Tab-separated table of C-alpha atoms in Angstrom:
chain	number	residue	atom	x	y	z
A	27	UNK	CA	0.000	0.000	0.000
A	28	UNK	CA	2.691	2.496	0.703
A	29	UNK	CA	3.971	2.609	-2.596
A	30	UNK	CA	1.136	2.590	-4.467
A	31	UNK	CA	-0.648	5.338	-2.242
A	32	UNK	CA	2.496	7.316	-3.903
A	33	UNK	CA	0.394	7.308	-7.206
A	34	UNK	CA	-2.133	8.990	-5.574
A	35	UNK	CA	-0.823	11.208	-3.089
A	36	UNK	CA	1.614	14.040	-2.861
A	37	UNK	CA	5.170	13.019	-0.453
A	38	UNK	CA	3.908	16.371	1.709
A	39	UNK	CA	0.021	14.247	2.144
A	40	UNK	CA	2.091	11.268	3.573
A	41	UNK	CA	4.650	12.913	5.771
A	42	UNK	CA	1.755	15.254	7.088
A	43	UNK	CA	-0.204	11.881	8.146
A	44	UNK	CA	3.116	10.750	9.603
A	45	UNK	CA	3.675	14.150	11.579
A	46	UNK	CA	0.090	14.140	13.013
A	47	UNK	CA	0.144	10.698	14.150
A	48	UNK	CA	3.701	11.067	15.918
A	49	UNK	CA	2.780	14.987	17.054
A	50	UNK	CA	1.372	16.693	19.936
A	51	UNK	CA	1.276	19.887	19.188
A	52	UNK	CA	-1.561	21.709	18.571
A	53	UNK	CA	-0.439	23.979	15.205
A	54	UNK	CA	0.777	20.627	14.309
A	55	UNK	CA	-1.737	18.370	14.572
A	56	UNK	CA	-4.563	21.267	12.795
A	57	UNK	CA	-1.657	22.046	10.077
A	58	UNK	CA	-1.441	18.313	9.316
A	59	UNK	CA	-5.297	17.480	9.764
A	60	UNK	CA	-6.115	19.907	6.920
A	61	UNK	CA	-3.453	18.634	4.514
A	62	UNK	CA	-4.784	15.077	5.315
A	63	UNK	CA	-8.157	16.201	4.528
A	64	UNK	CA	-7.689	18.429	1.563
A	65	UNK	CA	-6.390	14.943	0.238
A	66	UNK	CA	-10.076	13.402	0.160
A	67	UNK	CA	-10.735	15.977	-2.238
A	68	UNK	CA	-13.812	17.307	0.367
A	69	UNK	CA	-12.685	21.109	0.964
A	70	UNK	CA	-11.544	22.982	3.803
A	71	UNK	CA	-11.455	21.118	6.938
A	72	UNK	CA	-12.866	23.217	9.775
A	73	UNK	CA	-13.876	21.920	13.427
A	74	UNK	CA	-12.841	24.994	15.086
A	75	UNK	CA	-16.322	25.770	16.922
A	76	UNK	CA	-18.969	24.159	18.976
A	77	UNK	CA	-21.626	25.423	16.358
A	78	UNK	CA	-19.346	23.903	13.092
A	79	UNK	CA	-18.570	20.642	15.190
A	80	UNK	CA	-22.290	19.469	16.063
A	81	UNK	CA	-22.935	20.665	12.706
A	82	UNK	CA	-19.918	17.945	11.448
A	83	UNK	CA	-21.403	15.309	13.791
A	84	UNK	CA	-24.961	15.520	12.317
A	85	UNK	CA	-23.654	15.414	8.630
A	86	UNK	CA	-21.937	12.475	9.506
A	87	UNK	CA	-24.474	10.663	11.236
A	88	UNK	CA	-26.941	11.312	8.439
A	89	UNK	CA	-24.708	10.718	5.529
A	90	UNK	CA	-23.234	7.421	7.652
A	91	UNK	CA	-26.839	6.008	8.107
A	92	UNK	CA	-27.838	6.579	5.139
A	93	UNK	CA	-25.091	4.485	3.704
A	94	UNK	CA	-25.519	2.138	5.725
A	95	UNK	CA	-29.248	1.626	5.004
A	96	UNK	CA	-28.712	1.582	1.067
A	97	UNK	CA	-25.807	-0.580	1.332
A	98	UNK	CA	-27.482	-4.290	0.194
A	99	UNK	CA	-26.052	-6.873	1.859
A	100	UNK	CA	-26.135	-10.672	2.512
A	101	UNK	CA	-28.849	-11.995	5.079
A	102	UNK	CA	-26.179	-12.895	7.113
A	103	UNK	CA	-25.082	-9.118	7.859
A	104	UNK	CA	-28.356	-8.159	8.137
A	105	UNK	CA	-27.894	-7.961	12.036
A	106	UNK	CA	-24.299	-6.267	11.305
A	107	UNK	CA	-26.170	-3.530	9.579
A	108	UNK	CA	-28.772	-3.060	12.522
A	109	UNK	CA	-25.821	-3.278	15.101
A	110	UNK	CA	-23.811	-0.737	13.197
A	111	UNK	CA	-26.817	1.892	13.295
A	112	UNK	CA	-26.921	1.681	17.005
A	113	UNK	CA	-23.297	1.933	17.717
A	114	UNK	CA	-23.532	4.762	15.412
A	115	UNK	CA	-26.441	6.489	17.497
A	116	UNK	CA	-24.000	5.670	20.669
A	117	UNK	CA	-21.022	6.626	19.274
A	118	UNK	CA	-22.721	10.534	18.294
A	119	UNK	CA	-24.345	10.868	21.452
A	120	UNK	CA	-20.759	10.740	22.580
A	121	UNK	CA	-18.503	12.855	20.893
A	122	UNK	CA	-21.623	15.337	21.271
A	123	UNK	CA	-20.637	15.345	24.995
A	124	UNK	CA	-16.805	15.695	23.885
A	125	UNK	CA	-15.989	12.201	24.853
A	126	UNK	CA	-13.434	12.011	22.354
A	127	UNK	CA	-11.205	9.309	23.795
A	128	UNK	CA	-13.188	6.936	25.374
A	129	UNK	CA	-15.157	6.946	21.936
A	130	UNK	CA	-12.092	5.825	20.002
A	131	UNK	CA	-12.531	2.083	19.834
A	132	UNK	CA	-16.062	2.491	19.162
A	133	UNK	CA	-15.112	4.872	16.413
A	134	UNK	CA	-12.752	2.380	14.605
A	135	UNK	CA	-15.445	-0.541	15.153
A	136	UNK	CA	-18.190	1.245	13.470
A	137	UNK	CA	-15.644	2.793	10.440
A	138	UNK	CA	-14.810	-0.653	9.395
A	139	UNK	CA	-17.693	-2.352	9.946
A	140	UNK	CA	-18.945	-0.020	7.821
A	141	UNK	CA	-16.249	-0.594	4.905
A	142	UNK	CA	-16.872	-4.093	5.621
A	143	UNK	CA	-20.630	-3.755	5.406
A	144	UNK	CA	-20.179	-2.042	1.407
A	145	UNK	CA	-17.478	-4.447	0.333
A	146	UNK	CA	-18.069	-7.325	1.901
A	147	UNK	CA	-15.650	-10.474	2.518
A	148	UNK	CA	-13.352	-7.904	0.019
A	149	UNK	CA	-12.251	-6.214	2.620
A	150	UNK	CA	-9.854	-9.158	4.212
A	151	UNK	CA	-8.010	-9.453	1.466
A	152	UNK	CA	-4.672	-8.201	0.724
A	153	UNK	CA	-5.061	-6.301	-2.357
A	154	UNK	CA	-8.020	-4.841	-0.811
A	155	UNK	CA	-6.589	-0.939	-0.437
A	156	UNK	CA	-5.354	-1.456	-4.054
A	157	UNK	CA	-8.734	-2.306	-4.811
A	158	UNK	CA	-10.442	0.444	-3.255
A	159	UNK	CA	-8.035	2.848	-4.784
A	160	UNK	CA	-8.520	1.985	-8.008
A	161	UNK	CA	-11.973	2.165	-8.142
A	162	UNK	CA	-12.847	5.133	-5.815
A	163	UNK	CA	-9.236	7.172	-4.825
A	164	UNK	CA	-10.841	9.519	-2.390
A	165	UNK	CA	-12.686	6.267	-0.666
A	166	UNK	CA	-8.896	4.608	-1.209
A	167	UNK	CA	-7.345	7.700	0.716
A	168	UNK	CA	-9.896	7.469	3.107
A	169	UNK	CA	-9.110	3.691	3.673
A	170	UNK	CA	-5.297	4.656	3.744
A	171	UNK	CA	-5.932	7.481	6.671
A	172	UNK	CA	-7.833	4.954	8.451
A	173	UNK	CA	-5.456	1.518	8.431
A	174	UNK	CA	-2.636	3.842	9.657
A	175	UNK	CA	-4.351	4.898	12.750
A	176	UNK	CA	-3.523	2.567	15.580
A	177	UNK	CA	-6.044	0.389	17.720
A	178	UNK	CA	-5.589	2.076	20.605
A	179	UNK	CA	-3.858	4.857	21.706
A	180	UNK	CA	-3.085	7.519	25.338
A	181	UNK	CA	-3.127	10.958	22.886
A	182	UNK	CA	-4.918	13.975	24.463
A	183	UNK	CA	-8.562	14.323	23.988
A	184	UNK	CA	-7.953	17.161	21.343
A	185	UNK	CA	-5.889	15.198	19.466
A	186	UNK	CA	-8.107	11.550	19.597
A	187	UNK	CA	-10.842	14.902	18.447
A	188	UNK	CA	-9.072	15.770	15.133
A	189	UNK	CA	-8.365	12.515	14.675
A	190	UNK	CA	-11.590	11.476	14.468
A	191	UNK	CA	-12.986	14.336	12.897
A	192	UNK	CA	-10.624	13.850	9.794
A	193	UNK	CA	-12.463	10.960	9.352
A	194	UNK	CA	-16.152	12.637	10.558
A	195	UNK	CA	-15.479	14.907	7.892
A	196	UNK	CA	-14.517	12.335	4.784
A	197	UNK	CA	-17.926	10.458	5.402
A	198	UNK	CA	-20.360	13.640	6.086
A	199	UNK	CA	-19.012	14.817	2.569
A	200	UNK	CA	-19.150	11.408	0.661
């Protein structure tokens, strides 16, 4: 993957991914969300105010649902699909009450359920970010921003914030 993500990003994309994950420093971490972000090909990244961020949660939530409830799958992930619209509801009525960090795992659970949820049994395999970014490079960079964050992590609650929103921000614009 990191080569070919080379064909679709700039070097400055990838070593601003590479900063923000290693950084804690504020200007760092906003001056290397936004490159990240004008990557997707979405706009100007902006989660600067309590208005703007409730505004980014409910955009995401709508936009995420409503993939989810278009996206046909097989009977057997029809209880996935349910499950993934609760955590979803959960997961909001979270990071509505700034619980950033503790909302992390739940945050990665839901994102790639989700991705597994539109792809299906796709998803394990190994040429699957190849895949995606052939066929849909923002979705690709998307994947990409999401398999390098780790499972876990002890980063400050305004950085577990941006990190999330990077990706809040992909899906309420897809």
């Amino acid at each position: 993957m990191n080569d070919l993500i080379t064909e679709f990003l700039d070097k400055n994309v990838i070593d601003s991914l590479s900063i923000f994950l290693s950084s804690s420093k504020a200007d760092e971490l906003c001056k290397n969300a936004k490159i990240v972000v004008e990557a997707f090909g979405s706009g100007e990244f902006k989660c600067t105010s309590v208005d703007e961020e409730l505004k980014l949660i409910s955009s995401f939530k709508r936009n995420l649902s409503l993939l989810v409830e278009k996206t046909w799958v097989e009977q057997m992930d029809v209880y996935l699909k349910e499950e993934v619209l609760s955590k979803l509801e959960c997961y909001c009525d979270a990071i509505e009450k700034n619980k950033w960090s503790e909302s992390y795992q739940s945050f990665l659970k839901i994102l790639n359920d989700v991705v597994y949820l539109m792809f299906g049994n796709q998803t394990r395999a190994s040429d699957f970010d190849e895949y995606a970014l052939r066929i849909d490079p923002e979705f690709g960079i998307f994947c990409w921003y999401m398999r390098n964050l780790p499972e876990s992590n002890d980063w400050s609650e305004d950085k577990n914030k941006i990190a999330q929103c990077i990706a809040l921000y992909f899906l309420a614009n897809y």
